[in-house]
Amino acid sequence: MFKFGFVLLSVLAIGLSAACSPTPPEFPNTETRIINAQNPTNSYKLFIFKPDTPAPENGYPVIYLLDGNSVFGSMVYEVKRRTALKYGDPAIVVAIGYPEEDAWNARRGRDLTPWPPATPPSEETSEKNKIIPGGADDFLTIIETQIIPAVEGDYDINPNRRTLAGHSYGGLFTLHAFFKKTGLFQNYAATSPSIWYAPERVFKELDAYAIQHHKTPDTARLYIMVGGCEETPDQCDPFIPAASPEMAQWIIHIGKMVTNAATLYDKLHAVRGDDILMRNLGGENHTSVIGSSLSWTAAFAMTSPEKTTIVQSDNAQ
């Protein structure tokens, strides 16, 4: 099971990398920083954008974005567009990536996965990847103790309007952070979260979170997004059934991106009500959903909580 999931994500990442510049575009008011430069296996590159528009009274909202090498430029365009049209408060973007130039670094398979996979990878996959999964807690600690203090010590940021956003493995990481570090961010945007990776553990974390929330209520918001065609490769990914019928079957019966996301939404909405949002982005597959989800993520982060109707849930329909 893991083998096909790994192969699928690799194929999609390769396709997306071909469409992405390996070096994020440069914008005015941007800078890059290296975190942990002395330790190459645990170093990270930050791509930071600050808008021209003055900060709101309490500081800028900030979007911490995973897989920063590939999506920094697209998110900056979204933030600049929404700022120019006054569709929300201007926001700072902090895209967390890697010093290497590839758009999708193999280390994400370690940093964004909370545990070993439900089904161990084959020896062939393990040898090829050279990455030991299950490092999400260490990565989350680096974000909390190094990245956030480094950025927010130098920029006028409102610590009460932090957003964490990620796609695929990044969506899985975002869910894990929501369950384990609910107060670290106020907004969590999980796009196409890879719940298939270890579904029993994801839902076990959800159950533990529900118990904790009843004891100590929190106000963090979660926005779940998924491509409407992520379980119908014949409609949106015609090359997959043709090239690999086995992979197409994995997408439908094991990956279950839409089904898993909807189940997660239903369970969390029962606990938290309208602080849990979901949007099914029709016509999008696992790759194309990235672009459209960035627009909704920007709206989510740049909109004050009392204006949630701007990004209101479509109730998983």
CSV table of C-alpha atoms in Angstrom, one decimal:
chain,number,residue,atom,x,y,z
A,1,MET,CA,0.0,0.0,0.0
A,2,PHE,CA,2.7,2.4,1.0
A,3,LYS,CA,4.6,1.7,-2.2
A,4,PHE,CA,1.9,2.9,-4.5
A,5,GLY,CA,1.2,5.9,-2.3
A,6,PHE,CA,4.9,6.8,-2.4
A,7,VAL,CA,5.1,6.3,-6.1
A,8,LEU,CA,2.0,8.4,-6.7
A,9,LEU,CA,3.3,11.3,-4.7
A,10,SER,CA,6.6,11.1,-6.4
A,11,VAL,CA,5.0,11.1,-9.9
A,12,LEU,CA,2.8,14.1,-8.9
A,13,ALA,CA,5.8,15.9,-7.4
A,14,ILE,CA,7.9,15.4,-10.5
A,15,GLY,CA,5.0,16.7,-12.7
A,16,LEU,CA,4.6,19.8,-10.5
A,17,SER,CA,8.4,20.4,-10.4
A,18,ALA,CA,8.5,20.5,-14.1
A,19,ALA,CA,5.9,23.3,-14.0
A,20,CYS,CA,7.7,25.2,-11.1
A,21,SER,CA,10.9,27.1,-11.3
A,22,PRO,CA,13.4,25.4,-9.1
A,23,THR,CA,14.3,28.8,-7.7
A,24,PRO,CA,11.3,30.8,-6.4
A,25,PRO,CA,10.8,34.1,-8.2
A,26,GLU,CA,12.2,37.3,-6.6
A,27,PHE,CA,9.9,40.1,-5.4
A,28,PRO,CA,10.5,43.4,-3.8
A,29,ASN,CA,10.5,43.4,0.0
A,30,THR,CA,11.6,39.8,0.2
A,31,GLU,CA,14.5,38.1,1.9
A,32,THR,CA,15.9,34.6,2.5
A,33,ARG,CA,17.4,33.1,5.6
A,34,ILE,CA,19.0,29.8,6.5
A,35,ILE,CA,18.0,28.2,9.8
A,36,ASN,CA,20.5,25.6,11.3
A,37,ALA,CA,23.1,26.4,8.6
A,38,GLN,CA,25.7,24.5,10.6
A,39,ASN,CA,23.7,21.2,10.3
A,40,PRO,CA,23.0,20.4,6.6
A,41,THR,CA,20.6,17.5,7.4
A,42,ASN,CA,18.5,19.8,9.5
A,43,SER,CA,18.8,23.2,7.8
A,44,TYR,CA,15.9,25.1,6.3
A,45,LYS,CA,15.6,28.0,4.0
A,46,LEU,CA,13.0,30.7,4.7
A,47,PHE,CA,11.5,32.8,1.9
A,48,ILE,CA,10.0,35.9,3.6
A,49,PHE,CA,7.7,38.5,1.9
A,50,LYS,CA,6.6,41.7,3.6
A,51,PRO,CA,3.9,43.9,1.9
A,52,ASP,CA,4.3,47.5,1.1
A,53,THR,CA,1.1,48.3,2.9
A,54,PRO,CA,1.5,49.5,6.5
A,55,ALA,CA,0.8,46.9,9.2
A,56,PRO,CA,-2.6,46.8,10.9
A,57,GLU,CA,-2.7,48.3,14.4
A,58,ASN,CA,-1.8,45.0,16.1
A,59,GLY,CA,0.7,43.8,13.4
A,60,TYR,CA,0.6,41.8,10.2
A,61,PRO,CA,-1.1,38.4,9.9
A,62,VAL,CA,1.5,35.9,9.0
A,63,ILE,CA,1.2,32.8,6.8
A,64,TYR,CA,3.8,30.0,7.5
A,65,LEU,CA,3.8,27.9,4.4
A,66,LEU,CA,5.2,24.4,4.0
A,67,ASP,CA,7.0,23.2,0.9
A,68,GLY,CA,8.3,26.8,0.5
A,69,ASN,CA,10.6,26.2,-2.5
A,70,SER,CA,7.6,25.4,-4.7
A,71,VAL,CA,4.8,27.6,-3.6
A,72,PHE,CA,6.3,30.8,-2.3
A,73,GLY,CA,5.9,32.8,-5.5
A,74,SER,CA,2.3,31.7,-6.0
A,75,MET,CA,1.3,32.7,-2.4
A,76,VAL,CA,3.0,36.1,-2.7
A,77,TYR,CA,1.0,36.8,-5.8
A,78,GLU,CA,-2.2,35.9,-4.0
A,79,VAL,CA,-1.4,38.1,-1.0
A,80,LYS,CA,-0.4,41.0,-3.2
A,81,ARG,CA,-3.6,40.7,-5.2
A,82,ARG,CA,-5.9,40.5,-2.2
A,83,THR,CA,-4.0,43.4,-0.6
A,84,ALA,CA,-4.4,45.6,-3.6
A,85,LEU,CA,-8.1,44.9,-3.8
A,86,LYS,CA,-8.5,45.3,0.0
A,87,TYR,CA,-9.8,41.8,0.3
A,88,GLY,CA,-8.4,41.4,3.8
A,89,ASP,CA,-5.5,42.7,5.9
A,90,PRO,CA,-2.0,42.7,4.3
A,91,ALA,CA,0.0,39.6,5.4
A,92,ILE,CA,3.5,38.5,5.7
A,93,VAL,CA,4.4,35.2,4.0
A,94,VAL,CA,7.1,32.9,5.5
A,95,ALA,CA,7.6,29.9,3.2
A,96,ILE,CA,9.6,27.2,4.9
A,97,GLY,CA,11.8,25.3,2.4
A,98,TYR,CA,15.2,23.8,2.0
A,99,PRO,CA,18.6,25.2,0.9
A,100,GLU,CA,18.7,22.9,-2.1
A,101,GLU,CA,17.2,24.1,-5.3
A,102,ASP,CA,14.8,21.3,-6.0
A,103,ALA,CA,11.1,22.3,-5.7
A,104,TRP,CA,10.2,19.2,-3.7
A,105,ASN,CA,13.0,18.1,-1.3
A,106,ALA,CA,13.1,14.5,-0.3
A,107,ARG,CA,13.5,15.5,3.3
A,108,ARG,CA,9.8,16.5,3.4
A,109,GLY,CA,9.1,12.7,3.7
A,110,ARG,CA,10.8,12.9,7.1
A,111,ASP,CA,9.8,16.4,8.3
A,112,LEU,CA,6.1,16.3,7.4
A,113,THR,CA,5.3,12.8,8.5
A,114,PRO,CA,4.3,12.3,12.2
A,115,TRP,CA,5.0,8.6,12.4
A,116,PRO,CA,6.3,5.7,10.3
A,117,PRO,CA,3.6,4.7,7.7
A,118,ALA,CA,0.8,2.3,8.4
A,119,THR,CA,2.4,-0.1,6.0
A,120,PRO,CA,6.3,-0.1,5.9
A,121,PRO,CA,7.8,0.9,2.5
A,122,SER,CA,9.4,-1.8,0.4
A,123,GLU,CA,13.2,-2.3,0.7
A,124,GLU,CA,13.5,-0.9,-2.8
A,125,THR,CA,11.6,2.3,-1.8
A,126,SER,CA,13.6,2.7,1.4
A,127,GLU,CA,16.9,2.2,-0.3
A,128,LYS,CA,16.0,4.7,-3.0
A,129,ASN,CA,14.6,7.3,-0.7
A,130,LYS,CA,17.2,7.2,2.0
A,131,ILE,CA,14.7,9.1,4.2
A,132,ILE,CA,13.5,7.8,7.6
A,133,PRO,CA,9.9,9.0,8.1
A,134,GLY,CA,8.3,10.2,11.3
A,135,GLY,CA,10.2,13.4,12.0
A,136,ALA,CA,7.2,15.8,12.2
A,137,ASP,CA,7.5,16.4,16.0
A,138,ASP,CA,11.2,17.5,15.6
A,139,PHE,CA,10.3,19.7,12.7
A,140,LEU,CA,7.4,21.3,14.6
A,141,THR,CA,9.8,22.0,17.5
A,142,ILE,CA,12.1,23.8,15.1
A,143,ILE,CA,9.3,25.9,13.8
A,144,GLU,CA,8.2,26.8,17.3
A,145,THR,CA,11.6,27.4,18.9
A,146,GLN,CA,13.7,28.7,16.0
A,147,ILE,CA,11.7,29.8,13.0
A,148,ILE,CA,8.8,31.7,14.6
A,149,PRO,CA,11.1,33.6,17.1
A,150,ALA,CA,13.6,34.5,14.3
A,151,VAL,CA,10.9,35.9,12.0
A,152,GLU,CA,8.6,37.5,14.6
A,153,GLY,CA,11.6,39.1,16.4
A,154,ASP,CA,12.3,41.1,13.2
A,155,TYR,CA,8.9,41.8,11.7
A,156,ASP,CA,5.8,43.6,13.0
A,157,ILE,CA,3.6,40.5,13.3
A,158,ASN,CA,0.4,39.9,15.2
A,159,PRO,CA,1.1,36.6,17.1
A,160,ASN,CA,-2.6,36.1,17.4
A,161,ARG,CA,-3.0,35.8,13.6
A,162,ARG,CA,-0.6,33.1,12.6
A,163,THR,CA,-1.6,30.6,9.9
A,164,LEU,CA,0.1,27.3,9.1
A,165,ALA,CA,-0.6,25.8,5.7
A,166,GLY,CA,0.4,22.7,3.8
A,167,HIS,CA,-0.6,20.3,1.0
A,168,SER,CA,-0.5,16.5,0.9
A,169,TYR,CA,2.2,15.5,3.4
A,170,GLY,CA,2.1,19.2,4.4
A,171,GLY,CA,-1.6,18.8,5.0
A,172,LEU,CA,-1.0,15.8,7.2
A,173,PHE,CA,1.6,17.8,9.1
A,174,THR,CA,-0.8,20.7,9.5
A,175,LEU,CA,-3.4,18.3,11.0
A,176,HIS,CA,-0.9,16.9,13.4
A,177,ALA,CA,0.1,20.4,14.5
A,178,PHE,CA,-3.5,21.3,15.0
A,179,PHE,CA,-4.1,18.3,17.2
A,180,LYS,CA,-0.8,18.6,19.2
A,181,LYS,CA,0.0,22.3,19.2
A,182,THR,CA,-3.4,23.9,18.9
A,183,GLY,CA,-2.4,27.2,20.4
A,184,LEU,CA,0.8,27.7,18.3
A,185,PHE,CA,-1.3,29.0,15.4
A,186,GLN,CA,-4.7,30.4,15.2
A,187,ASN,CA,-5.5,29.2,11.7
A,188,TYR,CA,-4.6,25.8,10.2
A,189,ALA,CA,-5.1,25.2,6.4
A,190,ALA,CA,-4.7,21.5,5.4
A,191,THR,CA,-5.1,20.9,1.7
A,192,SER,CA,-5.4,17.3,0.5
A,193,PRO,CA,-4.0,15.9,3.8
A,194,SER,CA,-2.4,12.4,3.3
A,195,ILE,CA,-4.6,10.7,5.9
A,196,TRP,CA,-4.1,7.5,4.0
A,197,TYR,CA,-0.5,7.4,5.3
A,198,ALA,CA,-1.7,6.3,8.8
A,199,PRO,CA,-5.5,6.7,9.0
A,200,GLU,CA,-5.9,5.0,12.4
A,201,ARG,CA,-3.3,7.3,14.0
A,202,VAL,CA,-4.8,10.4,12.5
A,203,PHE,CA,-8.3,9.6,13.9
A,204,LYS,CA,-6.8,8.5,17.2
A,205,GLU,CA,-5.2,12.0,17.5
A,206,LEU,CA,-8.6,13.5,16.6
A,207,ASP,CA,-10.3,11.6,19.4
A,208,ALA,CA,-7.6,12.6,21.9
A,209,TYR,CA,-7.9,16.2,20.7
A,210,ALA,CA,-11.7,16.1,21.2
A,211,ILE,CA,-11.2,15.0,24.8
A,212,GLN,CA,-8.7,17.7,25.5
A,213,HIS,CA,-10.9,20.3,23.9
A,214,HIS,CA,-13.8,19.5,26.1
A,215,LYS,CA,-11.5,19.9,29.1
A,216,THR,CA,-9.7,23.0,27.9
A,217,PRO,CA,-11.6,24.6,25.0
A,218,ASP,CA,-9.5,26.3,22.3
A,219,THR,CA,-10.4,28.7,19.5
A,220,ALA,CA,-8.1,27.7,16.7
A,221,ARG,CA,-9.7,27.3,13.3
A,222,LEU,CA,-9.1,24.6,10.8
A,223,TYR,CA,-9.7,24.8,7.0
A,224,ILE,CA,-9.7,21.5,5.2
A,225,MET,CA,-9.5,21.6,1.4
A,226,VAL,CA,-9.5,18.8,-1.2
A,227,GLY,CA,-9.6,18.5,-4.9
A,228,GLY,CA,-13.0,17.2,-6.1
A,229,CYS,CA,-11.5,14.8,-8.5
A,230,GLU,CA,-8.8,13.3,-6.2
A,231,GLU,CA,-10.7,9.9,-6.2
A,232,THR,CA,-11.7,10.0,-9.8
A,233,PRO,CA,-8.5,9.8,-11.8
A,234,ASP,CA,-10.4,8.9,-15.0
A,235,GLN,CA,-12.0,12.3,-14.9
A,236,CYS,CA,-9.1,14.5,-13.9
A,237,ASP,CA,-5.9,12.5,-14.4
A,238,PRO,CA,-6.5,10.5,-17.5
A,239,PHE,CA,-2.8,9.7,-17.9
A,240,ILE,CA,-2.9,7.7,-14.6
A,241,PRO,CA,-5.3,4.9,-15.5
A,242,ALA,CA,-3.7,4.6,-18.9
A,243,ALA,CA,-0.1,4.5,-17.5
A,244,SER,CA,-0.8,2.5,-14.4
A,245,PRO,CA,-4.2,0.9,-13.7
A,246,GLU,CA,-2.7,-0.3,-10.4
A,247,MET,CA,-2.0,3.3,-9.3
A,248,ALA,CA,-5.5,4.3,-10.4
A,249,GLN,CA,-7.0,1.6,-8.1
A,250,TRP,CA,-4.7,2.8,-5.3
A,251,ILE,CA,-6.1,6.4,-5.6
A,252,ILE,CA,-9.7,5.2,-5.5
A,253,HIS,CA,-9.5,2.4,-2.9
A,254,ILE,CA,-6.6,3.3,-0.6
A,255,GLY,CA,-5.8,7.0,-1.1
A,256,LYS,CA,-9.4,8.0,-0.6
A,257,MET,CA,-8.4,11.7,-0.3
A,258,VAL,CA,-12.0,13.1,-0.6
A,259,THR,CA,-13.6,10.4,1.6
A,260,ASN,CA,-11.0,10.7,4.3
A,261,ALA,CA,-11.1,14.5,4.3
A,262,ALA,CA,-14.9,14.5,4.5
A,263,THR,CA,-14.9,12.0,7.4
A,264,LEU,CA,-12.3,14.1,9.2
A,265,TYR,CA,-14.5,17.2,8.7
A,266,ASP,CA,-17.6,15.6,9.9
A,267,LYS,CA,-16.0,14.3,13.1
A,268,LEU,CA,-14.2,17.6,13.9
A,269,HIS,CA,-17.3,19.7,13.0
A,270,ALA,CA,-19.2,17.7,15.6
A,271,VAL,CA,-16.7,18.8,18.2
A,272,ARG,CA,-15.9,22.3,17.2
A,273,GLY,CA,-18.8,23.5,15.0
A,274,ASP,CA,-18.2,26.3,12.5
A,275,ASP,CA,-14.5,26.8,13.6
A,276,ILE,CA,-13.9,23.8,11.3
A,277,LEU,CA,-14.4,24.6,7.6
A,278,MET,CA,-14.2,22.5,4.5
A,279,ARG,CA,-14.1,23.2,0.8
A,280,ASN,CA,-14.3,20.6,-2.0
A,281,LEU,CA,-12.5,22.3,-4.9
A,282,GLY,CA,-14.4,20.8,-7.9
A,283,GLY,CA,-12.5,19.8,-11.0
A,284,GLU,CA,-9.1,19.7,-9.2
A,285,ASN,CA,-6.8,16.7,-8.8
A,286,HIS,CA,-4.0,16.2,-6.3
A,287,THR,CA,-1.6,18.5,-8.2
A,288,SER,CA,-3.9,21.2,-9.6
A,289,VAL,CA,-5.6,21.7,-6.3
A,290,ILE,CA,-2.5,23.4,-5.0
A,291,GLY,CA,-3.0,26.6,-7.0
A,292,SER,CA,-6.7,27.1,-6.1
A,293,SER,CA,-6.1,26.2,-2.5
A,294,LEU,CA,-3.5,28.9,-2.1
A,295,SER,CA,-6.2,31.5,-3.0
A,296,TRP,CA,-8.5,30.2,-0.3
A,297,THR,CA,-5.7,29.9,2.2
A,298,ALA,CA,-4.8,33.6,1.6
A,299,ALA,CA,-8.4,34.6,2.2
A,300,PHE,CA,-8.5,32.5,5.3
A,301,ALA,CA,-5.3,34.0,6.8
A,302,MET,CA,-6.0,37.6,5.7
A,303,THR,CA,-9.6,37.6,7.0
A,304,SER,CA,-10.3,38.4,10.6
A,305,PRO,CA,-12.1,35.5,12.4
A,306,GLU,CA,-15.4,37.5,12.8
A,307,LYS,CA,-15.6,37.6,9.0
A,308,THR,CA,-15.4,33.8,8.5
A,309,THR,CA,-18.3,34.0,6.0
A,310,ILE,CA,-15.8,35.1,3.4
A,311,VAL,CA,-14.3,31.6,3.4
A,312,GLN,CA,-17.3,29.8,4.8
A,313,SER,CA,-17.4,26.0,4.5
A,314,ASP,CA,-19.3,24.3,1.7
A,315,ASN,CA,-20.2,21.6,4.2
A,316,ALA,CA,-18.1,19.0,2.4
A,317,GLN,CA,-20.5,18.9,-0.5
